[in-house]
Every structure is written in structure tokens, then in C-alpha cells.
Amino acid sequence: MFKFSKWAAAAAISLCVVHSAWAEEEKVLNVYNWSDYIASDTLERFTKLSGIKVNYDVYDSNEMVEAKLMAGRSGYDVVFPSAFPFVARQVKASIYQPLDITKLTNYGNLEEGVVNSLNKTDPEVMKHAIPYMIAGTGVGFNKGKVDEFAPGAPTDSWALLFDPQWSDKLKACGITLLDDPSEVFAAALVWLGKDPQSEDLDDLKAASAVIDRIRPNLRYFHSSSYINDLANGDICVAHGYGGDLIQSRDRAAEAKNGVDVHVYLPKEGAQVVVDVMAIPADAPHPDNAHKFIDFMMRADVVGPITEAVGYANAIKGTDQYVSAERRNDPVIYPSAETKSKFFTLPPKSQSYVRQMTREWTRLKTNQ
Amino acid sequence: MTRKVKLPGFVFTAMFFGYAFLYSPIVSLVIYSFNSSKLVTVWGGFSTKWYVELFHNDALINAAWQSLKVASLSATCAVILGTLASVALVRFGNFFGRSLMQGVLTAPLVMPEVLLGLTMLMLFVSMDQLIGWPDARGLLTISIAHITFAVAYVVVIVQSRLKTVDRSLEEAALDLGARPAKVFFVITLPLIAPALLSGWLLAFTLSLDDLVIASFTSGPGSTTLPMVVFSSVRLGVNPQINALASILLLVVVICVVLVGKAVKSGERKN
């Protein structure tokens, strides 16, 4: 027994020694992100600036990040999950460490509008994560057809979809909605000037009435068919995910079939997916991670990333680092005003989801 | 030696459609790797620019390299372990626990990948907490996980081959004074070599395109090729991946042709 405790003491002391030797973090950072979700020179610039070598690993789903972080000791220092619902629920499981804002000298570069909309949904998220890239849900339309069937229609508003005045005219060339109740009802609610996060059943009824009125004008509810149909000119107005709508626009341009697809995020407010940067609670290099996140909040770093990946960012003053083509794209480079109207949706209560699904089924089956 | 046979019309048509079903996706993948457009669905003219870009894409090349390392390491280990297990199962009679061993060895064949990946992850995490090893997950842990399921396939292949090997050959060698180890290396091993080769190739292939288990057991600095491919769905699949797949395809075709020739000449000698 005596011998054993002597051994234990020796081991404990040697552990202490090892630990103090590690107090100065080794110059390594392990990043876990989507493939190509940065600019080609981002990591190189960071290494040049800080002397920290970056290992960049990729994942194929938010769920994979969750599985690894939940199991613990993942070895990663910075991860890029989506804010809702992932980070919101992961924060509750304490798998992220709170950010040390004093170490983030560029914190002031964050756009207040985006920070406010995140805080409104869940203030805990902003304590543990910094918004990185933003992808909104918007509207894509065939410019030629809309000018022909509904001249003067407002091509910056949800009204193009929801206002019967326009939708009755556009019925002839085809309107589609996403097959996603929370997206559609939230869009109808912001168009009505109501809070999209509302769980009020009267609000749900009101949103449902909007869809009911335009139901006869809809070609279909689908979450991906519109990409091709819009590009081929089979439909003329589509409610869709920003990235998909841009893809549709690119296909039409590439196919040179005379279809001119335009995409916008409505001025009343667009639902967005926000990918954030966060540090796992057991990250081996938290100091380096803070340095990296701080670096990723510089306008001259984020600007080229927006340029490369085609997503909106949450940093002020990136104008001069983004090409005019990207800057004039209302989806990739929304105005500060549009950004301030962005909203995210927290997980809804069970009972509300049940009501929502019931309304949705009724609408889809046309009863 | 071989006689040319004229195939009946129906058989020929069925064969044509069968092969078209199997190979047209691969052919279109190769064709689109020479597409100058970034969009995978639109043909924009002939170009080799994706091959040039591929060779400048360190992330993709690195991942391919990692995958090849993991695949060859795990295939080699799986063949060694699988062969030992097969010899035990086939040559050592009905020893105690034989059916249990058989069952445990081949269980990964029917186990869902997600389950295997998750249990491996849990195992590595708790081992790290208990004995401090492996302190970081990476190529080694991915290889261990791949060996685990590849052994099952190797055992099935080698076992069936070993059953057909004539025991009297080994007994004759023993009679002539060779020690069991020498008999194994000089007589048994050459006889089951084709099975070892196909077991190795199968294990290699399985490891090369495994995504789920590798994702669970990987750590910093060990991204494999399938992870990069699946991860690129976020921003759209890039034609560079078509280019890389075409190169891999070319390498595989060359290897298969070489192996086929070697096997044929070996048969002729026999």
C-alpha cells in the first residue's frame, strides 16, 4: 500500500510537470468544417499571421458533429454547426465552452442586425458561438414571364407569392411553394406583419388563410423540383432555399435557353440558416481557437470567403473585398436592412407542431 | 481452345441492357470530368481544367492519400488476421467455442455500419479515459475499425477456399518431415493465395469507400476521400471529384487487368 501511494505521488507530480509544460499551447489548431467552406487562402493567411498550423477536417452532416462532440474528446478546436436547432440544443448539453469575448478584438465587426435576430431566438447561442455564414430562404422568378403576366409586380416582397392580386395573374405560368410547413407559415406570418416565431393559434389560422386563398394558383408543393423547373421555364415563381435558387439561376444562364431567373430575399424578412463558429468544451487548444475565430471576424478575411462560397456573412465592411457581381446579388450580399429583418426559428412546442401539421395537411390535400 | 458461340438475340439484348445499367453511370462520370462547365448537369464543352485544378487541390489529394494508406494497412492486417482465424476454424477440428468464434467473426457482415461506427467511437473514447490510449483518434483508429469489419469478409473467402484444399497434400509434406509452420508457408499458403488476393482486394475496396465508420472513428488530420466527397454536397459537387474518380477508375482497371493476367498465366503453368 505504502509503495503504491509513493508511485501515485510520483505519477501525480510528473503529471503536474507535464501540464505546466503544456501551459503554452502548441502551435496547432484542429478545425472541423464542411468541405471548401472557406476561401482557398484563408488557412494559409492565418498560419502566416499566427504561426499556428491548421488541420482542416470535413464532415458531411451536422449530426456527425453532434455525435462526435457528444462522445467527447473529439480533438477539434473549432467547429461550424448550424445555429438552430443544433447549437441551441447542444449548448444545453454543455458541449461548448463560453467564448471569452475579451480575446475577440474584432467582436465589434459583427453586424448588429444578425446578432439581434440570433439573440431574439436564443441568447445562449451568442454566448457560445459567432455567426459565420448565412443562407436565406427566398423567392426566385422568371423575369420575362413575370413582366408579361404581372407587369409592375413587387419583385422584392413576399407579396409576389402571397398577394392574390399578383398570384391570380401568375397562376398561368406556374407558382410553387416549399413542402415545408414551418418555412411556409413563417413566410406568410412575416408578410402579414406578424411575428414568425409566434405559436399563437390565431396567427396560424391567419397564415393558413393566406395560403388557402392562393391554393388554387399553386402548381405544387416541393422542396427541390423547382430548381430544374424554374431554370427550364416550366414555372415562373418559386419559393425556395437561397442556394438552390442560385443554382437554378446558374443553370438557366449556362443553358442559354432564354430564361432569365432572378432571386431575392423578401424585404419583409427571410428565414435564414446561420452557421456559427464554436469551441468544444474539451478543445485541446482553446487559445488558438479564440485567435482563429477572431481572425475569422476580420472583414478582409470574411469578404473573400463570401466571394468563394457564395453565402452571406455577418461582418460589417466587407464591401471592398467582394466582387461587384457578388455584391449586386441580393441573396449572397443582402443589404444591412434586409439582414436586420432576418429571422431564425427555434424548435416549436409539440402541441403547436401538431396543429401546424394538421393545417398543412388540410392545405395540401385541398380540403 | 475456346469456341466462338453466337448468342441468341434475347440473351444478347439482356446482356446489353445489363451492362448498360451497370456501366453507363461510370461512363457518364468520366465524360463529365472533361466538362468545362462547373455544373454537373450541363455540358459546356471539352476541357481538362478539372484535372489541372485537382492536382492543385491539396485537401482532395491529401484525403485520397489518407484513404489509400488506411485501405492498404487495414486490408493487409485483415488478411493476416482473417487467414489465421480461417486456419483455426477449418483445420483445428471442433474445438471448444468454435461456433461462438465463427459467429463473432462474421457478425460485422450483418451489423449496420452506423452501429459499428458508434460502438467503435464509444470504445475508443472510453479506452482513452481508462488507459490513456488512443489519446487521439486518427488514421490508426480508422484502420482498426476497418480491420474489424474487413476480417469478416476475409474469413468467409479464405475459409471456403481452405475447405477445398486437399488435406493429403499437407499430410504428405508432414510425412516427409516438414514442420507444421513450414507446411503452412510452403504448401497451404500458395494453395490459398488466390483467396488471399481476392480477400485483400475486397477489404481494400470496402475500406476505400467506407464513409460511416470512418467518420465516427476519425480525428483531427485524418479526413478520408469519401468524407470530402460527401461533405461537398453543401456547396455542390465539384467536377474535380469526377476527375479524381476517373483517375481512380483508371488505376483500378489497370490493376484488375494485371491481376487477371497474372492469375491466367498462373493457371496455365498449373
XYZ file of C-alpha atoms in Angstrom:
637
model
C 0.000 0.000 0.000
C 2.757 2.379 1.013
C 4.614 1.595 -2.158
C 1.521 2.193 -4.224
C 0.906 5.644 -2.765
C 4.525 6.576 -3.444
C 4.022 5.596 -7.058
C 0.801 7.560 -7.193
C 2.519 10.633 -5.793
C 5.299 10.319 -8.346
C 2.788 9.959 -11.117
C 0.827 12.952 -9.889
C 3.955 15.095 -9.754
C 5.045 14.065 -13.208
C 1.563 14.832 -14.488
C 1.839 18.335 -12.987
C 5.175 18.826 -14.692
C 3.759 17.690 -17.991
C 0.812 20.010 -17.542
C 2.875 23.109 -16.838
C 4.976 22.307 -19.884
C 1.769 22.364 -21.916
C 0.512 25.647 -20.470
C 1.901 27.382 -23.526
C -0.282 25.814 -26.218
C 1.426 24.041 -29.071
C 1.014 25.881 -32.352
C -1.693 23.617 -33.749
C -5.389 24.125 -34.406
C -7.881 21.431 -35.403
C -10.767 22.777 -37.451
C -13.844 20.701 -38.287
C -15.938 22.186 -41.088
C -17.727 21.490 -44.369
C -15.518 20.831 -47.380
C -14.418 24.030 -49.205
C -16.401 26.185 -46.789
C -13.588 28.787 -46.670
C -11.567 30.723 -49.225
C -8.603 28.905 -50.741
C -6.026 31.091 -48.941
C -7.779 31.604 -45.579
C -5.827 28.994 -43.632
C -2.530 29.926 -45.222
C -3.010 33.549 -44.188
C -3.882 32.549 -40.641
C -0.791 30.370 -40.351
C 1.407 33.143 -41.717
C -0.032 35.615 -39.234
C -0.023 33.489 -36.093
C 2.424 30.665 -36.748
C -0.339 28.191 -35.906
C -0.634 25.154 -38.157
C -4.230 24.302 -39.077
C -5.599 20.796 -39.611
C -8.758 21.169 -41.670
C -11.112 18.204 -41.456
C -14.513 17.923 -43.052
C -17.880 16.400 -42.142
C -20.966 15.611 -44.146
C -23.751 16.476 -41.721
C -24.497 18.459 -38.596
C -25.471 15.179 -36.974
C -21.930 13.850 -37.363
C -20.553 16.846 -35.466
C -23.124 16.276 -32.776
C -22.276 12.587 -32.428
C -18.558 13.288 -32.121
C -18.822 16.174 -29.697
C -21.339 14.330 -27.538
C -18.994 11.339 -27.292
C -16.285 13.703 -26.059
C -12.568 14.128 -26.684
C -13.113 14.768 -30.343
C -9.814 16.655 -30.525
C -11.360 19.518 -32.516
C -10.878 23.154 -31.532
C -13.321 24.964 -33.802
C -16.487 23.538 -35.348
C -19.024 25.145 -37.702
C -22.502 23.767 -36.898
C -25.839 25.398 -37.761
C -27.237 27.605 -35.002
C -30.769 26.156 -34.998
C -31.671 23.641 -33.899
C -28.164 22.199 -33.442
C -26.119 24.658 -31.404
C -29.191 25.701 -29.409
C -29.712 22.192 -28.097
C -26.011 21.337 -27.893
C -25.391 24.348 -25.647
C -27.889 22.828 -23.214
C -25.742 19.694 -23.110
C -22.701 21.919 -22.314
C -20.543 20.617 -25.110
C -19.306 24.119 -25.997
C -17.255 26.450 -23.871
C -18.460 30.023 -23.393
C -16.498 32.374 -25.628
C -14.072 34.749 -23.975
C -15.177 37.975 -25.643
C -12.129 39.847 -24.317
C -9.961 37.697 -26.580
C -12.068 38.565 -29.619
C -10.809 42.011 -30.608
C -12.907 42.049 -33.790
C -16.169 41.346 -31.982
C -17.358 44.845 -32.913
C -17.281 43.883 -36.603
C -20.369 41.709 -36.191
C -23.487 43.106 -37.757
C -25.928 44.067 -35.023
C -28.956 43.031 -37.070
C -27.785 39.427 -37.278
C -26.697 39.339 -33.625
C -30.075 40.700 -32.551
C -32.043 38.161 -34.550
C -29.958 35.323 -33.062
C -30.362 36.752 -29.573
C -34.076 37.030 -30.055
C -34.373 33.314 -30.748
C -31.914 32.095 -28.124
C -29.452 34.354 -26.264
C -27.432 31.330 -25.120
C -26.234 30.698 -28.667
C -24.436 34.046 -28.952
C -22.551 33.371 -25.719
C -21.044 30.229 -27.202
C -20.832 30.930 -30.911
C -20.066 33.563 -33.540
C -22.183 33.733 -36.716
C -20.198 32.708 -39.792
C -22.260 32.241 -42.957
C -25.941 32.868 -43.580
C -28.215 31.207 -46.131
C -31.720 32.564 -46.528
C -34.965 31.240 -47.939
C -36.318 33.469 -50.666
C -38.114 33.722 -53.958
C -36.889 33.012 -57.461
C -38.755 34.206 -60.520
C -38.595 34.148 -64.290
C -38.240 37.817 -65.163
C -39.614 37.592 -68.704
C -42.742 35.726 -67.626
C -43.453 37.907 -64.597
C -43.146 41.079 -66.720
C -45.508 39.535 -69.231
C -48.214 38.194 -66.904
C -47.984 40.593 -63.980
C -46.284 43.814 -65.015
C -45.375 46.010 -62.072
C -45.428 43.139 -59.564
C -43.253 43.816 -56.500
C -40.158 41.660 -57.056
C -38.692 42.258 -53.615
C -41.569 41.153 -51.429
C -43.467 38.062 -50.294
C -46.446 39.727 -52.000
C -45.360 38.151 -55.284
C -46.328 34.792 -53.776
C -48.996 35.631 -51.240
C -50.884 38.648 -52.590
C -53.848 37.300 -54.616
C -53.644 40.381 -56.828
C -50.401 39.058 -58.322
C -50.724 35.385 -57.723
C -54.010 35.186 -59.675
C -52.194 36.617 -62.681
C -49.104 34.469 -62.269
C -51.140 31.301 -61.935
C -50.929 30.839 -65.700
C -47.145 30.454 -65.710
C -46.786 28.450 -62.505
C -46.165 29.190 -58.809
C -44.673 26.724 -56.344
C -44.145 26.647 -52.576
C -41.675 24.655 -50.495
C -43.022 21.468 -48.994
C -42.066 22.625 -45.523
C -44.838 23.855 -43.185
C -42.628 25.854 -40.833
C -40.972 27.720 -43.725
C -44.258 28.490 -45.482
C -46.231 29.546 -42.406
C -43.342 31.675 -41.135
C -43.142 33.423 -44.523
C -46.903 34.037 -44.542
C -46.692 35.408 -40.988
C -43.957 37.943 -41.792
C -45.886 39.001 -44.871
C -48.891 39.644 -42.620
C -46.597 41.694 -40.381
C -46.805 39.176 -37.543
C -44.038 37.545 -35.544
C -42.838 34.428 -37.446
C -41.822 32.819 -34.158
C -45.360 33.105 -32.859
C -47.046 29.968 -31.526
C -50.410 31.692 -31.352
C -53.106 29.558 -32.965
C -54.954 32.606 -34.310
C -51.779 33.624 -36.123
C -51.530 30.124 -37.547
C -55.134 30.395 -38.772
C -54.350 33.751 -40.382
C -51.263 32.351 -42.134
C -53.237 29.336 -43.230
C -55.930 31.600 -44.696
C -53.282 33.331 -46.807
C -52.214 30.015 -48.310
C -55.823 28.893 -48.660
C -56.625 31.930 -50.799
C -53.743 31.299 -53.217
C -54.027 27.499 -53.092
C -55.804 27.260 -56.494
C -52.928 29.210 -58.033
C -50.201 26.821 -56.887
C -48.640 24.291 -59.227
C -47.175 22.138 -56.446
C -45.502 21.970 -53.028
C -41.996 20.577 -53.369
C -38.575 21.219 -51.843
C -36.323 20.616 -54.842
C -38.247 20.185 -58.115
C -38.357 23.938 -58.604
C -34.589 24.057 -59.210
C -34.930 22.489 -62.653
C -38.434 23.695 -63.429
C -37.543 27.319 -62.827
C -34.371 27.002 -64.912
C -36.271 25.363 -67.772
C -39.046 27.962 -67.699
C -41.757 25.471 -66.660
C -42.710 27.599 -63.674
C -42.270 31.320 -63.129
C -42.280 31.976 -59.368
C -40.771 29.635 -56.783
C -40.420 29.803 -53.029
C -37.057 28.165 -52.377
C -33.797 27.882 -50.486
C -31.294 30.570 -51.471
C -28.512 28.207 -52.529
C -30.898 26.133 -54.651
C -32.398 29.197 -56.299
C -28.936 30.449 -57.201
C -28.170 27.030 -58.656
C -31.343 27.296 -60.718
C -30.317 30.747 -61.929
C -26.844 29.471 -62.891
C -28.308 26.539 -64.787
C -30.622 28.787 -66.756
C -27.722 31.114 -67.576
C -25.490 28.216 -68.580
C -28.154 26.540 -70.700
C -28.742 29.814 -72.619
C -32.408 28.933 -73.111
C -33.648 32.489 -72.829
C -34.902 32.012 -69.259
C -33.772 34.885 -67.050
C -34.045 33.759 -63.431
C -33.835 36.381 -60.687
C -33.593 35.640 -56.985
C -34.294 37.811 -53.942
C -34.752 37.655 -50.192
C -38.041 39.411 -49.371
C -37.833 42.799 -47.673
C -40.397 41.840 -45.006
C -37.960 39.274 -43.612
C -36.489 35.956 -44.707
C -35.940 32.829 -42.682
C -32.242 32.030 -42.529
C -29.940 29.201 -41.593
C -26.941 30.572 -39.706
C -23.767 28.530 -39.488
C -21.675 29.522 -36.499
C -18.174 29.009 -35.139
C -17.952 27.392 -31.711
C -15.296 25.868 -29.455
C -15.965 22.426 -27.947
C -15.743 22.313 -24.140
C -12.824 19.856 -24.259
C -10.942 21.520 -27.123
C -7.208 20.895 -26.721
C -6.206 24.376 -27.996
C -8.808 26.900 -26.808
C -6.456 29.893 -27.042
C -5.602 29.139 -30.646
C -9.292 28.636 -31.311
C -10.085 32.121 -29.997
C -7.313 33.543 -32.170
C -8.780 31.769 -35.182
C -12.335 32.939 -34.541
C -11.061 36.477 -34.044
C -9.248 36.186 -37.378
C -12.445 34.934 -38.999
C -14.241 38.117 -37.908
C -11.968 40.390 -39.949
C -13.657 41.990 -42.931
C -10.688 41.274 -45.205
C -10.885 37.581 -44.289
C -14.644 37.072 -44.466
C -15.094 39.089 -47.657
C -13.079 36.642 -49.793
C -14.915 33.734 -48.134
C -18.290 35.153 -49.203
C -16.772 35.610 -52.646
C -15.615 31.992 -52.736
C -18.544 30.105 -51.219
C -21.453 32.341 -52.238
C -23.092 32.786 -48.854
C -23.909 35.958 -46.963
C -21.787 36.825 -43.931
C -22.384 38.641 -40.666
C -19.427 41.024 -40.740
C -19.524 44.763 -41.447
C -17.355 46.473 -44.056
C -16.626 43.575 -46.400
C -17.702 45.585 -49.491
C -14.231 46.219 -50.860
C -13.283 42.524 -50.601
C -16.220 41.213 -52.602
C -16.552 41.487 -56.377
C -19.268 43.698 -57.847
C -21.008 40.658 -59.272
C -21.412 39.112 -55.827
C -22.216 42.453 -54.204
C -25.109 43.082 -56.568
C -26.570 39.693 -55.764
C -29.330 40.277 -53.205
C -29.070 36.715 -51.905
C -25.312 36.444 -51.476
C -24.875 40.037 -50.384
C -28.116 41.252 -48.789
C -28.321 44.861 -47.617
C -27.854 45.626 -43.936
C -31.572 46.392 -43.793
C -32.549 43.003 -45.212
C -30.108 41.370 -42.803
C -31.693 43.131 -39.854
C -35.023 41.544 -40.824
C -33.608 38.027 -40.967
C -35.224 35.617 -38.581
C -34.422 32.157 -37.295
C -36.891 29.693 -35.883
C -36.443 27.982 -32.526
C -37.758 24.432 -32.084
C -41.546 24.604 -31.719
C -43.595 23.030 -28.948
C -45.100 19.590 -29.600
C -48.694 20.792 -29.428
C -48.048 23.635 -31.868
C -46.326 21.309 -34.315
C -49.377 19.056 -34.215
C -51.692 21.956 -35.070
C -49.330 23.158 -37.772
C -49.108 19.715 -39.378
C -52.893 19.425 -39.329
C -53.306 22.765 -41.099
C -50.615 21.806 -43.575
C -52.217 18.502 -44.454
C -55.543 20.255 -44.933
C -53.934 22.800 -47.271
C -52.012 20.259 -49.280
C -54.932 17.928 -49.770
C -57.083 20.918 -50.734
C -59.894 20.350 -48.250
C -9.340 -23.961 -77.124
C -12.357 -21.673 -76.780
C -15.075 -21.883 -79.360
C -16.894 -18.742 -80.531
C -20.587 -19.101 -79.722
C -23.277 -16.996 -81.329
C -25.543 -15.640 -78.614
C -29.291 -15.820 -79.098
C -30.971 -12.434 -79.574
C -32.689 -12.354 -76.203
C -29.569 -13.186 -74.268
C -27.653 -10.570 -76.174
C -30.264 -7.851 -75.511
C -30.473 -8.758 -71.838
C -26.717 -8.643 -71.610
C -26.552 -5.314 -73.393
C -29.052 -3.675 -71.056
C -27.493 -5.321 -68.036
C -24.073 -3.933 -68.827
C -25.518 -0.569 -69.812
C -27.256 -0.408 -66.433
C -24.021 -1.197 -64.631
C -21.583 0.879 -66.608
C -23.373 3.892 -68.089
C -23.180 5.878 -64.799
C -19.441 5.254 -64.704
C -19.030 6.282 -68.331
C -21.017 9.469 -67.797
C -18.902 10.242 -64.719
C -15.761 10.004 -66.830
C -17.273 12.059 -69.651
C -18.374 14.826 -67.283
C -14.896 15.002 -65.783
C -13.936 16.617 -69.107
C -16.819 19.087 -68.924
C -15.723 22.702 -68.907
C -18.860 23.805 -67.051
C -18.883 23.821 -63.254
C -22.429 22.484 -63.244
C -22.598 18.727 -63.303
C -25.805 18.671 -65.331
C -24.899 20.990 -68.179
C -22.374 20.180 -70.887
C -20.178 23.211 -71.543
C -17.527 21.849 -73.916
C -14.387 19.732 -73.605
C -11.715 20.742 -71.123
C -9.084 19.168 -68.909
C -9.052 22.046 -66.433
C -10.558 19.983 -63.599
C -7.588 17.622 -63.762
C -5.227 20.589 -63.527
C -7.198 22.029 -60.611
C -7.310 18.640 -58.951
C -3.540 18.485 -58.780
C -3.519 21.862 -57.038
C -6.219 20.863 -54.574
C -4.173 19.694 -51.602
C -7.198 18.846 -49.492
C -8.559 16.399 -52.040
C -5.189 14.834 -52.874
C -4.383 14.526 -49.185
C -7.696 12.849 -48.476
C -7.158 10.401 -51.346
C -3.702 9.632 -49.976
C -5.068 9.075 -46.454
C -7.735 6.764 -47.847
C -5.164 4.699 -49.721
C -2.994 4.424 -46.613
C -5.897 3.309 -44.435
C -7.147 0.905 -47.095
C -3.822 -0.844 -47.668
C -2.989 -1.036 -43.963
C -6.382 -2.390 -42.979
C -6.574 -4.797 -45.926
C -3.152 -6.248 -45.091
C -3.928 -6.661 -41.394
C -7.371 -8.066 -42.147
C -5.885 -10.677 -44.485
C -3.314 -11.762 -41.885
C -5.844 -11.992 -39.059
C -8.544 -13.451 -41.277
C -6.229 -16.174 -42.579
C -5.156 -17.158 -39.076
C -8.784 -17.326 -37.984
C -9.785 -19.386 -41.032
C -6.972 -21.882 -40.428
C -8.135 -22.255 -36.839
C -11.737 -22.749 -37.906
C -11.065 -25.201 -40.720
C -8.039 -27.188 -39.587
C -8.405 -27.443 -35.835
C -11.466 -29.630 -35.594
C -14.425 -28.897 -33.412
C -12.637 -27.139 -30.527
C -14.444 -25.573 -27.587
C -16.098 -22.287 -28.570
C -15.698 -22.843 -32.294
C -19.254 -21.858 -33.241
C -19.041 -18.814 -30.982
C -15.823 -17.772 -32.720
C -17.404 -18.264 -36.130
C -20.404 -16.185 -35.138
C -18.424 -13.366 -33.592
C -16.068 -13.182 -36.561
C -18.757 -12.905 -39.169
C -21.172 -10.736 -37.171
C -19.927 -7.459 -38.745
C -21.242 -8.742 -42.098
C -24.793 -8.200 -40.950
C -24.288 -5.389 -38.456
C -25.435 -1.912 -39.554
C -22.493 0.383 -40.241
C -23.846 3.125 -38.011
C -23.931 0.738 -35.081
C -20.395 -0.485 -35.706
C -19.124 3.070 -36.111
C -20.804 4.343 -32.984
C -19.669 1.432 -30.820
C -16.129 1.873 -32.093
C -16.258 5.562 -31.229
C -17.549 4.753 -27.739
C -14.861 2.113 -27.310
C -12.043 4.464 -28.295
C -13.358 7.270 -26.084
C -13.710 5.067 -23.016
C -10.358 3.361 -23.634
C -8.797 6.787 -23.798
C -10.371 7.637 -20.443
C -9.385 4.348 -18.823
C -5.891 3.589 -20.092
C -4.955 6.765 -21.939
C -4.810 5.093 -25.334
C -5.573 6.022 -28.087
C -5.052 9.611 -26.934
C -6.096 10.975 -30.303
C -8.227 9.385 -32.961
C -6.858 9.324 -36.469
C -5.620 7.009 -39.190
C -4.823 4.290 -36.677
C -8.312 4.190 -35.158
C -9.952 4.263 -38.593
C -7.726 1.359 -39.637
C -8.584 -0.633 -36.520
C -12.283 -0.144 -37.187
C -11.886 -1.148 -40.819
C -9.887 -4.233 -39.885
C -12.738 -5.258 -37.584
C -15.290 -5.484 -40.336
C -12.910 -6.465 -43.152
C -11.780 -9.568 -41.208
C -15.317 -10.911 -41.516
C -15.181 -10.787 -45.313
C -11.681 -12.239 -45.466
C -12.677 -15.124 -43.176
C -15.626 -16.015 -45.393
C -13.497 -16.063 -48.534
C -10.398 -17.779 -47.157
C -12.414 -20.311 -45.171
C -14.298 -21.559 -48.223
C -11.075 -21.852 -50.197
C -9.304 -23.640 -47.373
C -12.097 -26.208 -47.131
C -11.492 -27.242 -50.743
C -7.729 -27.604 -50.333
C -6.761 -31.262 -50.298
C -5.518 -32.126 -46.802
C -3.465 -35.024 -48.116
C -1.014 -32.560 -49.664
C -0.287 -31.118 -46.232
C -0.145 -34.585 -44.683
C 2.322 -35.733 -47.333
C 4.586 -32.795 -46.505
C 4.330 -33.615 -42.800
C 5.189 -37.230 -43.614
C 8.281 -36.098 -45.441
C 9.461 -34.326 -42.300
C 8.383 -30.726 -42.733
C 7.413 -28.897 -39.575
C 3.806 -27.544 -39.381
C 4.998 -23.947 -39.819
C 6.940 -24.892 -42.936
C 3.929 -26.822 -44.290
C 1.753 -23.756 -43.773
C 4.102 -21.392 -45.604
C 5.246 -23.738 -48.369
C 2.120 -25.798 -49.060
C -1.037 -24.210 -47.645
C -0.313 -20.555 -48.322
C 0.446 -20.914 -52.055
C -2.692 -23.047 -52.445
C -4.961 -20.421 -50.903
C -3.099 -17.455 -52.417
C -5.882 -16.550 -54.888
C -8.334 -16.337 -51.973
C -5.907 -14.149 -50.045
C -5.583 -11.859 -53.031
C -9.312 -11.519 -53.556
C -9.809 -11.092 -49.804
C -7.221 -8.339 -49.796
C -8.818 -6.580 -52.754
C -12.265 -6.834 -51.213
C -11.037 -5.471 -47.873
C -9.210 -2.702 -49.716
C -12.317 -1.698 -51.654
C -14.561 -1.815 -48.613
C -12.188 0.384 -46.688
C -11.747 2.792 -49.584
C -15.429 3.607 -49.912
C -16.484 3.403 -46.301
C -17.894 6.686 -45.052
C -19.903 5.983 -41.937
C -17.418 4.030 -39.833
C -14.528 6.251 -40.888
C -16.474 9.388 -39.983
C -17.143 8.093 -36.493
C -13.616 6.932 -35.779
C -11.656 9.742 -37.433
C -9.926 12.528 -35.553
C -8.079 15.725 -36.375
C -5.963 15.436 -39.513
C -7.495 12.219 -40.827
C -10.130 13.141 -43.376
C -10.608 10.367 -45.932
C -11.785 10.720 -49.515
C -15.434 9.671 -49.013
C -15.771 12.299 -46.272
C -14.612 15.044 -48.633
C -16.937 13.825 -51.369
C -19.975 13.704 -49.105
C -19.049 16.968 -47.442
C -19.001 18.797 -50.749
C -22.783 18.397 -51.075
C -23.013 21.566 -49.022
C -21.712 23.715 -51.866
C -22.449 21.385 -54.753
C -20.322 18.549 -56.034
C -17.301 19.817 -57.899
C -16.150 18.273 -61.219
C -12.719 17.823 -59.584
C -14.285 14.857 -57.838
C -15.273 13.423 -61.226
C -11.673 13.863 -62.320
C -10.349 12.125 -59.221
C -12.863 9.295 -59.621
C -11.797 8.855 -63.250
C -8.161 8.571 -62.229
C -9.007 6.035 -59.516
C -11.058 4.122 -62.069
C -8.120 4.032 -64.453
C -5.825 2.743 -61.697
C -8.358 0.083 -60.709
C -8.808 -1.060 -64.318
C -5.043 -1.359 -64.766
C -4.712 -3.339 -61.524
C -7.580 -5.677 -62.387
C -6.157 -6.339 -65.843
C -2.695 -7.052 -64.398
C -4.091 -9.344 -61.687
C -6.260 -11.120 -64.246
C -3.244 -11.711 -66.495
C -1.149 -12.985 -63.578
C -3.893 -15.383 -62.500
C -4.320 -16.643 -66.064
C -0.624 -17.299 -66.587
C -0.527 -18.992 -63.172
C -3.363 -21.300 -64.212
C -1.595 -22.161 -67.434
C 1.520 -23.158 -65.525
C -0.531 -25.484 -63.337
